[in-house]
Coordinates of C-alpha atoms and ligand atoms in Angstrom, one line a residue:
Chain A
M1 CA 2.9 240.8 281.2
V2 CA 1.3 237.9 279.4
L3 CA 0.6 240.1 276.4
D4 CA 4.2 241.3 276.5
Q5 CA 5.4 237.7 276.4
L6 CA 3.0 236.7 273.7
Q7 CA 4.2 239.6 271.7
R8 CA 7.9 238.6 272.1
M9 CA 7.1 235.1 271.2
G10 CA 5.2 236.3 268.1
A11 CA 8.1 238.5 267.1
A12 CA 10.6 235.7 267.5
T13 CA 8.4 233.4 265.4
I14 CA 8.0 235.9 262.7
H15 CA 11.7 236.5 262.8
S16 CA 12.6 232.9 262.4
V17 CA 10.0 232.3 259.7
M18 CA 11.4 235.3 257.8
G19 CA 14.9 233.9 258.2
L20 CA 13.8 230.6 256.9
G21 CA 12.1 232.3 253.9
R22 CA 15.3 234.2 253.1
A23 CA 17.2 231.0 253.3
A24 CA 14.8 229.2 251.0
L25 CA 14.9 232.1 248.5
M26 CA 18.7 231.9 248.5
L27 CA 18.7 228.2 248.0
L28 CA 16.3 228.5 245.1
G29 CA 18.5 231.2 243.6
A30 CA 21.6 229.1 244.0
I31 CA 20.0 226.0 242.5
F32 CA 18.1 227.5 239.6
G33 CA 20.4 230.5 239.0
K34 CA 22.0 228.6 236.1
P35 CA 25.2 230.3 235.2
S36 CA 26.1 229.9 231.5
I37 CA 28.4 227.0 230.7
R38 CA 31.1 229.3 229.4
K39 CA 31.2 231.4 232.5
G40 CA 30.0 228.8 235.1
T41 CA 32.4 226.0 234.4
P42 CA 35.6 227.7 235.4
L43 CA 34.0 229.0 238.5
L44 CA 32.8 225.6 239.4
I45 CA 36.2 224.0 238.8
K46 CA 37.9 226.6 241.0
Q47 CA 35.4 225.9 243.8
L48 CA 35.7 222.2 243.4
Y49 CA 39.4 222.7 244.1
V50 CA 38.9 225.0 247.1
V51 CA 36.0 223.1 248.7
G52 CA 36.8 219.6 247.7
V53 CA 40.5 219.0 246.9
L54 CA 41.6 221.1 249.9
S55 CA 39.5 219.0 252.2
L56 CA 41.1 215.8 251.0
L57 CA 43.9 215.6 253.5
I58 CA 41.8 215.8 256.6
I59 CA 39.4 213.3 255.1
L60 CA 42.2 210.8 254.3
V61 CA 43.8 211.1 257.7
S62 CA 40.5 210.8 259.6
G63 CA 39.3 207.9 257.5
L64 CA 42.4 206.0 258.1
F65 CA 42.3 206.4 261.9
I66 CA 38.6 205.7 262.2
G67 CA 39.0 202.5 260.2
M68 CA 41.9 201.5 262.4
V69 CA 40.0 202.2 265.6
L70 CA 37.0 200.3 264.3
A71 CA 39.1 197.3 263.6
L72 CA 40.7 197.4 266.9
Q73 CA 37.5 197.8 268.9
G74 CA 35.6 195.3 266.7
Y75 CA 38.4 192.7 267.0
T76 CA 38.4 192.7 270.9
V77 CA 34.7 192.0 270.9
L78 CA 34.5 189.5 268.0
V79 CA 37.4 187.5 269.2
K80 CA 35.5 186.6 272.3
F81 CA 33.0 184.8 270.2
G82 CA 35.5 183.4 267.8
A83 CA 33.9 185.5 265.1
E84 CA 37.0 187.5 264.1
Q85 CA 36.5 186.6 260.4
M86 CA 33.5 188.9 260.5
L87 CA 35.8 191.9 261.1
G88 CA 35.7 192.9 257.4
P89 CA 31.9 193.3 257.2
L90 CA 31.8 195.0 260.6
V91 CA 34.3 197.7 259.5
A92 CA 32.8 198.0 256.0
L93 CA 29.2 198.3 257.1
S94 CA 29.9 200.7 259.9
L95 CA 31.7 203.0 257.4
L96 CA 29.4 202.6 254.5
R97 CA 26.2 203.1 256.4
E98 CA 27.1 205.6 259.1
L99 CA 30.6 206.8 259.7
G100 CA 31.6 207.6 256.1
P101 CA 28.7 209.9 255.3
V102 CA 28.3 211.3 258.9
V103 CA 31.9 212.0 259.8
T104 CA 32.7 213.3 256.4
A105 CA 29.8 215.8 256.7
L106 CA 30.9 216.8 260.2
L107 CA 34.5 217.4 259.1
F108 CA 33.3 219.1 255.9
A109 CA 31.1 221.5 257.9
G110 CA 34.1 222.3 260.1
R111 CA 36.7 222.6 257.3
A112 CA 34.9 223.9 254.2
G113 CA 31.6 225.1 255.7
S114 CA 33.0 227.5 258.2
A115 CA 35.5 228.9 255.6
L116 CA 32.7 229.5 253.1
T117 CA 30.6 231.3 255.7
A118 CA 33.5 233.6 256.7
E119 CA 34.4 234.2 253.0
I120 CA 30.9 235.2 252.0
G121 CA 30.3 237.2 255.2
L122 CA 33.4 239.2 254.6
M123 CA 32.4 239.8 251.0
K124 CA 29.2 241.2 252.3
A125 CA 30.8 243.3 255.0
T126 CA 33.2 244.9 252.5
E127 CA 30.3 245.6 250.1
Q128 CA 31.7 243.3 247.4
L129 CA 28.3 241.6 247.1
S130 CA 26.5 245.0 246.9
S131 CA 28.9 246.3 244.3
M132 CA 28.4 243.1 242.3
E133 CA 24.6 243.7 242.4
M134 CA 25.1 247.2 241.2
M135 CA 27.1 245.9 238.2
A136 CA 24.0 243.9 237.3
V137 CA 25.7 240.6 238.3
D138 CA 23.6 238.5 240.6
P139 CA 25.7 237.3 243.5
L140 CA 23.5 234.3 243.9
R141 CA 24.6 233.1 240.5
R142 CA 28.2 234.3 240.5
I143 CA 29.2 233.5 244.1
I144 CA 26.7 231.3 245.8
S145 CA 25.7 228.8 243.1
P146 CA 29.2 227.6 242.1
R147 CA 30.1 227.1 245.8
F148 CA 26.9 225.2 246.4
W149 CA 27.3 222.8 243.6
A150 CA 30.9 222.3 244.3
G151 CA 30.0 221.2 247.8
V152 CA 27.2 218.9 246.6
I153 CA 29.4 217.3 244.1
S154 CA 32.5 216.9 246.3
M155 CA 31.0 215.8 249.6
P156 CA 29.7 212.4 248.4
L157 CA 33.0 211.8 246.6
L158 CA 34.9 212.6 249.8
A159 CA 32.6 210.2 251.8
I160 CA 33.5 207.4 249.3
I161 CA 37.2 208.2 249.7
F162 CA 36.8 208.3 253.5
T163 CA 35.1 204.9 253.5
A164 CA 37.7 203.3 251.2
V165 CA 40.6 204.6 253.3
G166 CA 38.8 203.5 256.4
I167 CA 38.4 199.9 255.1
L168 CA 42.1 199.9 254.3
G169 CA 42.9 201.2 257.8
G170 CA 40.8 198.3 259.2
H171 CA 42.8 195.9 257.1
L172 CA 46.0 197.4 258.3
V173 CA 45.1 196.8 262.0
G174 CA 42.9 193.7 261.7
V175 CA 45.0 191.7 259.2
D176 CA 48.5 193.1 259.3
W177 CA 48.7 193.7 263.0
L178 CA 46.2 191.5 264.8
G179 CA 46.5 188.6 262.4
V180 CA 43.0 188.1 261.1
D181 CA 43.0 186.1 257.8
G182 CA 43.4 188.5 254.9
G183 CA 41.4 186.5 252.4
G184 CA 38.6 186.2 254.9
Y185 CA 38.6 189.9 255.6
W186 CA 37.7 190.6 251.9
S187 CA 35.5 187.7 251.1
A188 CA 33.3 188.1 254.2
M189 CA 33.0 191.7 253.3
Q190 CA 32.0 190.9 249.8
A191 CA 29.4 188.4 251.0
N192 CA 27.8 190.7 253.5
V193 CA 27.7 194.1 251.8
D194 CA 24.8 194.8 249.6
L195 CA 25.1 197.2 246.8
Y196 CA 21.7 198.8 247.2
Q197 CA 21.1 198.5 250.9
D198 CA 24.5 199.6 252.0
V199 CA 26.5 201.4 249.3
F200 CA 23.7 203.3 247.6
N201 CA 22.0 204.3 250.8
G202 CA 25.3 205.6 252.2
I203 CA 25.8 207.7 249.1
I204 CA 22.2 209.0 249.3
K205 CA 22.8 210.0 252.9
S206 CA 25.9 211.8 251.9
I207 CA 24.1 213.7 249.2
V208 CA 21.4 214.8 251.6
F209 CA 24.1 215.9 254.1
A210 CA 25.9 217.8 251.4
F211 CA 22.7 219.8 250.6
I212 CA 22.2 220.6 254.3
V213 CA 25.7 221.6 255.1
M214 CA 26.1 223.8 252.0
W215 CA 22.8 225.4 252.4
I216 CA 23.5 226.3 256.1
A217 CA 27.0 227.5 255.4
L218 CA 26.1 229.7 252.5
H219 CA 23.0 231.1 254.0
K220 CA 24.8 232.0 257.3
G221 CA 27.4 233.9 255.3
F222 CA 24.9 235.6 253.0
D223 CA 22.7 236.6 256.0
A224 CA 25.5 237.5 258.4
V225 CA 25.5 240.8 260.2
P226 CA 28.2 242.6 258.2
T227 CA 30.6 243.3 261.1
S228 CA 33.6 241.3 262.4
E229 CA 31.5 240.1 265.4
G230 CA 28.6 239.1 263.1
I231 CA 30.9 237.1 260.9
S232 CA 32.5 235.3 263.8
R233 CA 29.0 234.5 265.1
A234 CA 27.9 233.3 261.7
T235 CA 30.9 231.0 261.4
T236 CA 30.3 229.4 264.7
E237 CA 26.6 229.0 263.9
T238 CA 27.4 227.2 260.7
V239 CA 29.5 224.6 262.4
V240 CA 27.0 224.0 265.3
T241 CA 23.8 224.1 263.2
A242 CA 25.2 222.1 260.4
S243 CA 26.6 219.4 262.7
L244 CA 23.3 219.1 264.6
A245 CA 21.3 219.1 261.4
V246 CA 23.5 216.3 260.0
L247 CA 23.0 214.2 263.1
A248 CA 19.3 214.7 263.2
F249 CA 18.8 213.9 259.5
D250 CA 21.1 210.9 259.9
F251 CA 18.7 209.5 262.5
I252 CA 15.7 210.1 260.2
L253 CA 17.4 208.7 257.1
T254 CA 18.6 205.6 259.1
A255 CA 15.1 205.0 260.4
L256 CA 13.7 205.2 256.8
M257 CA 16.4 203.1 255.2
F258 CA 17.2 200.5 257.7
G259 CA 14.4 200.8 260.3
G260 CA 11.6 199.0 258.5
Chain B
M1 CA 15.8 273.5 237.6
E2 CA 13.8 274.2 234.5
S3 CA 14.0 271.3 232.1
T4 CA 11.8 269.2 230.0
L5 CA 10.9 265.7 231.0
S6 CA 13.2 264.0 228.6
D7 CA 16.2 265.8 230.0
I8 CA 15.8 264.2 233.4
M9 CA 17.8 261.1 234.2
V10 CA 16.8 260.6 237.8
D11 CA 13.8 262.1 239.4
I12 CA 13.2 261.7 243.1
Q13 CA 9.7 262.5 244.2
N14 CA 8.6 263.0 247.7
L15 CA 11.0 260.3 249.0
S16 CA 10.7 259.0 252.5
F17 CA 13.0 256.4 254.0
S18 CA 13.8 255.1 257.4
R19 CA 16.2 252.6 258.9
G20 CA 14.3 251.1 261.8
D21 CA 13.2 254.0 263.9
N22 CA 15.7 256.3 262.3
L23 CA 13.9 258.5 259.8
I24 CA 16.5 259.4 257.2
Y25 CA 14.5 261.2 254.5
D26 CA 11.2 262.8 254.8
G27 CA 9.5 264.0 251.6
M28 CA 12.6 264.8 249.7
N29 CA 12.6 265.9 246.0
M30 CA 15.6 266.0 243.7
T31 CA 16.2 265.8 239.9
V32 CA 19.4 264.9 238.1
E33 CA 19.6 266.3 234.6
K34 CA 21.0 264.3 231.7
G35 CA 24.6 265.0 230.7
K36 CA 25.3 267.1 233.8
V37 CA 27.4 266.6 236.9
T38 CA 25.1 266.9 239.9
A39 CA 26.7 267.0 243.3
I40 CA 25.1 266.0 246.6
M41 CA 26.7 267.5 249.7
G42 CA 25.8 267.2 253.3
P43 CA 27.1 266.4 256.7
S44 CA 28.4 262.9 257.5
G45 CA 25.7 260.4 258.4
I46 CA 22.9 262.3 256.8
G47 CA 22.1 259.5 254.3
K48 CA 24.0 260.3 251.1
T49 CA 25.2 256.7 250.6
T50 CA 21.7 255.6 251.5
L51 CA 20.4 257.8 248.7
L52 CA 22.7 256.3 246.1
K53 CA 21.6 252.8 247.2
L54 CA 18.0 253.8 246.9
I55 CA 18.6 255.0 243.3
G56 CA 20.4 251.8 242.6
G57 CA 17.4 249.8 243.8
Q58 CA 19.3 248.1 246.6
L59 CA 17.0 249.7 249.2
R60 CA 13.3 250.4 248.7
P61 CA 11.7 253.7 249.9
D62 CA 9.0 253.7 252.5
S63 CA 7.0 256.1 250.2
G64 CA 7.6 258.3 247.3
D65 CA 9.1 257.4 244.0
I66 CA 12.4 257.3 242.2
L67 CA 12.3 257.5 238.4
F68 CA 15.2 256.5 236.3
R69 CA 14.6 257.7 232.7
G70 CA 11.0 258.0 233.5
R71 CA 10.6 254.4 235.0
S72 CA 10.0 253.8 238.6
I73 CA 12.9 251.9 240.2
P74 CA 11.0 250.7 243.4
K75 CA 8.3 249.2 241.2
M76 CA 10.6 247.2 239.0
N77 CA 10.8 243.4 239.4
R78 CA 14.1 241.7 239.8
S79 CA 15.0 241.1 236.2
E80 CA 13.9 244.6 235.1
L81 CA 16.1 246.0 237.9
Y82 CA 19.1 244.0 236.8
Q83 CA 18.5 245.1 233.2
T84 CA 18.3 248.8 234.4
R85 CA 21.5 248.5 236.5
K86 CA 23.5 247.7 233.3
D87 CA 23.0 251.4 232.5
M88 CA 24.3 252.6 235.8
S89 CA 27.4 252.2 237.8
M90 CA 28.4 253.1 241.3
L91 CA 31.7 253.9 242.9
F92 CA 31.4 252.6 246.5
Q93 CA 32.7 254.7 249.3
S94 CA 34.8 251.7 250.4
G95 CA 35.9 250.9 246.9
A96 CA 34.5 247.4 247.3
L97 CA 37.1 245.8 245.0
F98 CA 36.9 242.0 244.7
S99 CA 39.6 240.9 247.1
E100 CA 40.4 237.6 245.3
M101 CA 41.1 239.3 241.9
S102 CA 44.0 241.4 240.7
V103 CA 43.4 245.1 239.8
F104 CA 43.3 244.1 236.2
D105 CA 40.7 241.4 236.7
N106 CA 38.6 243.7 238.8
V107 CA 38.4 246.3 236.1
A108 CA 37.8 243.6 233.5
F109 CA 35.1 242.0 235.6
P110 CA 32.1 244.0 234.3
I111 CA 33.3 243.8 230.7
R112 CA 33.7 240.0 230.9
E113 CA 30.3 239.6 232.5
H114 CA 28.3 241.7 230.1
T115 CA 30.1 241.5 226.8
K116 CA 31.5 238.7 224.7
L117 CA 34.5 240.7 223.6
P118 CA 37.8 238.8 222.9
E119 CA 40.4 238.9 225.6
S120 CA 42.8 241.0 223.5
L121 CA 40.2 243.8 223.2
I122 CA 39.3 243.6 226.9
K123 CA 43.0 244.0 227.7
I124 CA 43.1 247.3 225.6
M125 CA 40.0 248.6 227.3
V126 CA 41.2 247.8 230.8
L127 CA 44.6 249.3 230.2
M128 CA 43.0 252.5 228.9
K129 CA 40.8 252.8 232.0
L130 CA 43.8 252.1 234.3
E131 CA 45.9 254.6 232.5
A132 CA 43.2 257.2 233.0
V133 CA 43.4 256.8 236.8
G134 CA 47.2 256.5 236.8
L135 CA 47.3 252.8 237.8
R136 CA 48.4 251.1 234.6
G137 CA 51.6 249.9 236.5
A138 CA 49.5 248.5 239.3
R139 CA 47.5 246.1 237.2
D140 CA 49.0 242.9 238.7
L141 CA 48.6 244.0 242.3
M142 CA 45.9 242.5 244.5
P143 CA 43.5 244.9 246.2
A144 CA 45.1 244.2 249.6
E145 CA 48.4 245.6 248.3
L146 CA 46.9 249.0 247.3
S147 CA 46.8 252.1 249.4
G148 CA 43.4 253.5 250.3
G149 CA 43.6 256.2 247.6
M150 CA 44.8 253.7 245.0
A151 CA 42.1 251.3 245.8
R152 CA 39.5 254.0 245.3
R153 CA 41.0 254.9 241.9
A154 CA 41.1 251.3 240.9
A155 CA 37.4 251.1 241.8
L156 CA 36.8 254.2 239.8
A157 CA 38.4 252.6 236.8
R158 CA 36.1 249.6 237.3
A159 CA 33.0 251.8 237.6
I160 CA 33.7 253.5 234.3
A161 CA 34.7 250.3 232.5
L162 CA 31.5 249.9 230.5
D163 CA 30.8 253.6 230.0
P164 CA 27.3 253.5 231.7
Q165 CA 24.8 256.3 231.2
L166 CA 24.7 257.2 234.9
I167 CA 27.7 257.1 237.2
M168 CA 27.3 257.6 241.0
Y169 CA 30.5 258.5 242.8
D170 CA 30.4 258.1 246.6
E171 CA 33.2 260.2 248.0
P172 CA 35.5 259.9 245.0
F173 CA 38.0 262.5 246.4
A174 CA 38.5 261.0 249.9
G175 CA 42.0 259.8 250.6
Q176 CA 43.6 261.4 247.5
D177 CA 46.7 263.5 247.5
P178 CA 46.5 266.8 245.6
I179 CA 47.9 265.3 242.4
S180 CA 45.6 262.3 242.2
M181 CA 42.8 264.5 243.4
G182 CA 43.4 266.6 240.3
I183 CA 43.4 263.5 238.1
V184 CA 40.1 262.3 239.5
V185 CA 38.4 265.8 239.3
K186 CA 39.5 266.1 235.6
L187 CA 38.5 262.5 234.9
I188 CA 35.0 263.0 236.2
R189 CA 34.5 266.2 234.2
A190 CA 36.1 264.7 231.1
L191 CA 34.0 261.6 231.1
N192 CA 31.0 263.7 231.5
N193 CA 31.8 266.0 228.6
A194 CA 33.3 263.5 226.2
L195 CA 30.9 260.6 226.6
G196 CA 27.8 262.6 227.5
L197 CA 27.4 260.6 230.8
T198 CA 25.4 261.8 233.7
S199 CA 27.2 261.9 237.0
I200 CA 26.1 262.1 240.6
V201 CA 28.9 263.1 242.9
V202 CA 28.6 262.7 246.7
S203 CA 31.3 264.5 248.5
H204 CA 32.3 266.6 251.5
D205 CA 35.0 268.4 249.6
V206 CA 33.4 271.7 249.0
T207 CA 36.1 273.2 246.8
E208 CA 36.4 270.2 244.4
V209 CA 32.6 269.9 244.2
M210 CA 32.1 273.5 243.5
S211 CA 34.7 273.3 240.7
I212 CA 33.2 270.4 238.8
A213 CA 29.5 270.4 239.5
D214 CA 26.9 271.9 237.2
Y215 CA 24.3 271.7 239.9
V216 CA 24.6 271.2 243.6
Y217 CA 22.1 269.9 246.3
V218 CA 22.9 270.4 249.9
V219 CA 21.1 267.8 252.0
A220 CA 20.5 268.1 255.8
E221 CA 17.6 267.6 258.2
K222 CA 16.0 264.8 256.1
H223 CA 15.6 266.9 252.9
V224 CA 17.2 269.3 250.5
I225 CA 18.1 272.6 252.3
G226 CA 19.7 274.3 249.3
E227 CA 20.2 273.8 245.6
G228 CA 21.5 275.6 242.6
T229 CA 24.5 276.1 240.5
P230 CA 27.7 276.6 242.4
E231 CA 27.4 280.4 241.8
Q232 CA 23.8 280.5 243.0
L233 CA 24.7 278.4 246.1
R234 CA 27.5 280.8 247.1
Q235 CA 24.9 283.6 247.2
H236 CA 22.4 281.4 249.0
E237 CA 20.6 283.2 251.9
S238 CA 20.2 280.0 254.1
P239 CA 22.6 280.1 257.1
L240 CA 22.7 276.3 257.1
V241 CA 24.0 276.3 253.5
Q242 CA 26.5 279.0 254.2
Q243 CA 27.8 277.2 257.3
F244 CA 28.3 274.0 255.4
L245 CA 30.1 275.7 252.5
K246 CA 32.4 277.6 254.7
G247 CA 33.0 274.6 257.0
E248 CA 32.2 276.3 260.3
A249 CA 31.8 274.0 263.3
D250 CA 29.3 276.2 265.1
G251 CA 26.3 277.4 263.3
A252 CA 22.9 276.3 262.3
V253 CA 23.9 272.7 261.6
P254 CA 24.9 270.9 264.8
F255 CA 28.2 269.1 264.3
H256 CA 27.5 266.6 267.1
Y257 CA 25.2 263.6 266.9
K258 CA 22.2 264.4 269.2
A259 CA 23.1 264.1 272.8
A260 CA 22.6 265.5 276.3
P261 CA 24.4 268.8 277.0
Y262 CA 28.1 268.1 277.4
A263 CA 28.5 270.0 280.7
D264 CA 25.6 268.1 282.2
E265 CA 27.0 264.8 281.3
L266 CA 30.5 265.7 282.7
M267 CA 28.9 266.9 285.9
E268 CA 27.0 263.7 286.4
L269 CA 30.3 261.8 286.2
L270 CA 31.8 263.8 289.1
Ligands
ATP301 N1 22.8 249.0 257.4 C1 22.4 250.0 258.2 N2 21.5 249.7 259.1 C2 21.0 250.6 259.9 N3 21.3 251.9 259.8 C3 22.2 252.3 258.9 C4 22.7 251.3 258.0 N4 23.6 252.0 257.2 C5 23.5 253.3 257.5 N5 22.7 253.5 258.6 C6 22.3 254.8 259.2 O1 21.8 255.6 258.2 C7 22.2 256.9 258.3 C8 22.8 257.4 257.0 O2 23.9 256.6 256.6 P1 24.7 256.9 255.3 O3 25.8 255.8 255.2 O4 23.8 257.0 254.1 O5 25.4 258.3 255.6 P2 26.3 259.2 254.6 O6 25.6 260.5 254.4 O7 26.7 258.4 253.5 O8 27.5 259.5 255.6 P3 29.1 259.7 255.2 O9 29.2 261.0 254.6 O10 29.8 259.6 256.5 O11 29.4 258.6 254.3 C9 23.3 256.9 259.4 O12 22.6 257.5 260.5 C10 23.5 255.5 259.7 O13 23.6 255.3 261.1
MG302 MG1 28.5 257.6 252.8

């Protein structure tokens, strides 16, 4: 009984360590599998379009609404203390430090991450990856690497766009609708936002999240059981695991950056 | 097969391989001679596709060795393996065309990856290969727009794009009508004769295989049960081989996947 359970636990541990090992190997292959500039650049540009540009709409719309909600909620609290001129910094800091990187990463995992997992899982199931290997073309370089870098490049840019649109959304609600002083909105923001502490740290967060989301999405696809069920499970796992990982790392990064 | 060492392209020695608990090969031996068409026949699910993947180095044997031009495939490291694969090519059973590329780009893919030829020359090469499989007119179609037989011929054109030394065809005749079947049969033979390639053909189609193969292996029960030229094989004394060649359902080879007796199982349900 006990021995049986121990054995199962051991097997599960070995299984997960092996999974982690495969994921690490894949990541290394994707990062260091340098495609030549001649062949790699067009692949990267195509993926930047698929992964980045096609996620733009959802990022713009979400950014706008989140900025608007922040301003509305913030205003109702601040106005009680007569501090509504602090609405600008409140919106900007929330977005720069937290909501920009985190919500972008969550949306990105749902929009681009799941699509990548499904795409690569299907390529595996239809033996496209196998046949590429047999043609002496490494799928890690040809398929995984351009997608990985496209994600790592585009996610921080999307987070910056999200934040900018959010701040405009905050202006729309706070200044244009609720009547906070427009000049004050911007000047208080300028006075209270620090380039290093707030802007850079937000971008660093976003880069870390991009690594995590892309790694999980690509690995889940690459390691998927090559059946329709396996692919649908892998897609779900990508969204769940990536979202949880982003939230957990957000806490760790926040503690490191702002906790001390 | 009596032949000197240098005439041998692929040499499989005492190969054992299993998938989980399922032992697929147990001490199998096989040689593929250079410049010949070697056919591998056997019942479905016996491990023919697995064998081709073992030769291509995508799977590693549990024991035994696979030599390609005298060098051991399982012992190669990653970069040696990729280097070696440039000399081989495989037509996958499913075709495995890249779904996001047109037929033209699929056939051009290995050429673009491995050579620096100008696009004008690539175009000529691709059109030649597509003409050979009768699909020159389908060059702009996407794989999803092809029929099963057309997809396989397109994959065939891609497999021969770089004129490799060894081509492995997994079920090249499946899904072909009599006319395109004739095209494919002639093409495999012609490539072999004109370019001096070595071909391994995996197939169930006894008539076609017997018509183009120089040497045939019949695989069943985890190893080779019969081998020889098509002539020799027709005279083979083994009942298993005869059953397979004649396509009889009842004989030495069980047609069914191993199971409890049918009558017993039906009785239990009543
Ligand atoms: N990925 C896999 N994982 C586990 N078992 C597998 C896998 N692929 C194939 N098998 C098993 O290996 C055996 C051989 O499969 P293989 O595809 O090589 O057969 P085959 O001879 O090519 O059959 P067919 O003529 O139908 O194509 C089968 O019993 C199959 O169930
Ligand atoms: Mg097969």
